[in-house]
C-alpha positions as a Markdown table, in Angstrom:
| # | Residue | x | y | z |
|---|---|---|---|---|
| 1 | Unk | -3.8 | 15.5 | 8.4 |
| 2 | Unk | -1.1 | 13.3 | 7.3 |
| 3 | Unk | 0.0 | 13.9 | 3.9 |
| 4 | Unk | -1.2 | 10.9 | 2.0 |
| 5 | Unk | -0.8 | 9.5 | -1.8 |
| 6 | Unk | -3.3 | 6.8 | -3.3 |
| 7 | Unk | -1.5 | 4.6 | -6.1 |
| 8 | Unk | -2.9 | 2.3 | -8.7 |
| 9 | Unk | -3.1 | -1.4 | -8.3 |
| 10 | Unk | -0.2 | -1.9 | -10.9 |
| 11 | Unk | 1.8 | 0.8 | -8.5 |
| 12 | Unk | 1.3 | -1.0 | -5.7 |
| 13 | Unk | 2.0 | -4.7 | -7.2 |
| 14 | Unk | 5.3 | -3.0 | -8.3 |
| 15 | Unk | 6.1 | -2.0 | -4.9 |
| 16 | Unk | 5.4 | -5.3 | -3.8 |
| 17 | Unk | 7.7 | -6.8 | -6.5 |
| 18 | Unk | 10.5 | -4.5 | -5.0 |
| 19 | Unk | 10.5 | -1.5 | -6.9 |
| 20 | Unk | 11.1 | 1.8 | -5.0 |
| 21 | Unk | 9.8 | 4.3 | -7.6 |
| 22 | Unk | 6.1 | 5.2 | -8.3 |
| 23 | Unk | 5.7 | 7.0 | -11.3 |
| 24 | Unk | 3.3 | 9.9 | -11.8 |
| 25 | Unk | 1.1 | 7.5 | -14.1 |
| 26 | Unk | 0.4 | 5.0 | -11.3 |
| 27 | Unk | -0.5 | 8.1 | -8.2 |
| 28 | Unk | -4.4 | 8.5 | -8.5 |
| 29 | Unk | -4.1 | 11.2 | -5.9 |
| 30 | Unk | -1.7 | 13.1 | -3.6 |
| 31 | Unk | -2.7 | 15.3 | -0.9 |
| 32 | Unk | 1.0 | 16.5 | -0.3 |
| 33 | Unk | 3.5 | 19.1 | -1.2 |
| 34 | Unk | 6.7 | 18.6 | -3.0 |
| 35 | Unk | 9.1 | 17.2 | -0.6 |
| 36 | Unk | 6.7 | 15.7 | 1.9 |
| 37 | Unk | 6.8 | 12.4 | 3.4 |
| 38 | Unk | 3.8 | 10.7 | 2.5 |
| 39 | Unk | 1.7 | 7.8 | 3.6 |
| 40 | Unk | 1.1 | 5.4 | 0.7 |
| 41 | Unk | -2.1 | 3.5 | 0.0 |
| 42 | Unk | -3.1 | 1.1 | -2.5 |
| 43 | Unk | -6.6 | 1.5 | -4.4 |
| 44 | Unk | -8.3 | -0.4 | -1.5 |
| 45 | Unk | -7.0 | 1.8 | 1.1 |
| 46 | Unk | -4.2 | -0.8 | 2.1 |
| 47 | Unk | -1.3 | 0.9 | 3.6 |
| 48 | Unk | 1.5 | 0.1 | 1.2 |
| 49 | Unk | 4.5 | 2.4 | 2.9 |
| 50 | Unk | 6.1 | 5.8 | 3.2 |
| 51 | Unk | 7.6 | 7.6 | 0.4 |
| 52 | Unk | 9.2 | 11.2 | -0.6 |
| 53 | Unk | 6.7 | 12.9 | -3.0 |
| 54 | Unk | 7.5 | 14.9 | -5.9 |
| 55 | Unk | 5.0 | 16.7 | -7.9 |
| 56 | Unk | 7.1 | 17.9 | -10.7 |
| 57 | Unk | 9.5 | 14.5 | -11.0 |
| 58 | Unk | 7.8 | 11.6 | -13.5 |
| 59 | Unk | 8.8 | 9.8 | -10.3 |
| 60 | Unk | 6.4 | 11.1 | -7.9 |
| 61 | Unk | 7.1 | 8.5 | -5.0 |
| 62 | Unk | 10.2 | 7.4 | -4.0 |
| 63 | Unk | 9.6 | 4.6 | -1.3 |
| 64 | Unk | 11.2 | 4.8 | 2.1 |
| 65 | Unk | 9.5 | 2.1 | 3.8 |
| 66 | Unk | 7.0 | -0.8 | 2.9 |
| 67 | Unk | 5.1 | -0.7 | 5.8 |
| 68 | Unk | 3.6 | 1.6 | 8.5 |
| 69 | Unk | 6.8 | 2.2 | 9.9 |
| 70 | Unk | 7.4 | 6.3 | 10.8 |
| 71 | Unk | 9.8 | 7.8 | 8.2 |
| 72 | Unk | 11.4 | 10.1 | 10.9 |
| 73 | Unk | 14.6 | 11.1 | 12.3 |
| 74 | Unk | 15.3 | 7.6 | 13.5 |
| 75 | Unk | 15.1 | 5.9 | 10.2 |
| 76 | Unk | 17.4 | 8.6 | 8.4 |
| 77 | Unk | 19.9 | 7.9 | 11.4 |
| 78 | Unk | 19.7 | 4.3 | 10.8 |
| 79 | Unk | 20.0 | 4.6 | 7.2 |
| 80 | Unk | 22.7 | 7.2 | 6.9 |
| 81 | Unk | 24.7 | 5.7 | 9.5 |
| 82 | Unk | 24.7 | 2.1 | 7.7 |
| 83 | Unk | 25.9 | 3.9 | 4.5 |
| 84 | Unk | 28.5 | 5.6 | 5.8 |
| 85 | Unk | 30.0 | 2.5 | 7.7 |
| 86 | Unk | 29.6 | 0.7 | 3.9 |
């Protein structure tokens, strides 16, 4: 089963506005362990993106994508390559 987090409408609106962090108060449900890459869904089930999950931090989700794009090794290679080239 894919690790999943469901966020509030307020959290979904923040992601849509460009924020990359979702605070614990905006996470309705998380079926994941700390460190998991989770599929983030809004309150109506719409896919918001993928994020890194933390059960301990006030910043529970750190967004990696704003789509159903996989957060796989290719994504990390591309982003790290861009950061090193910068």
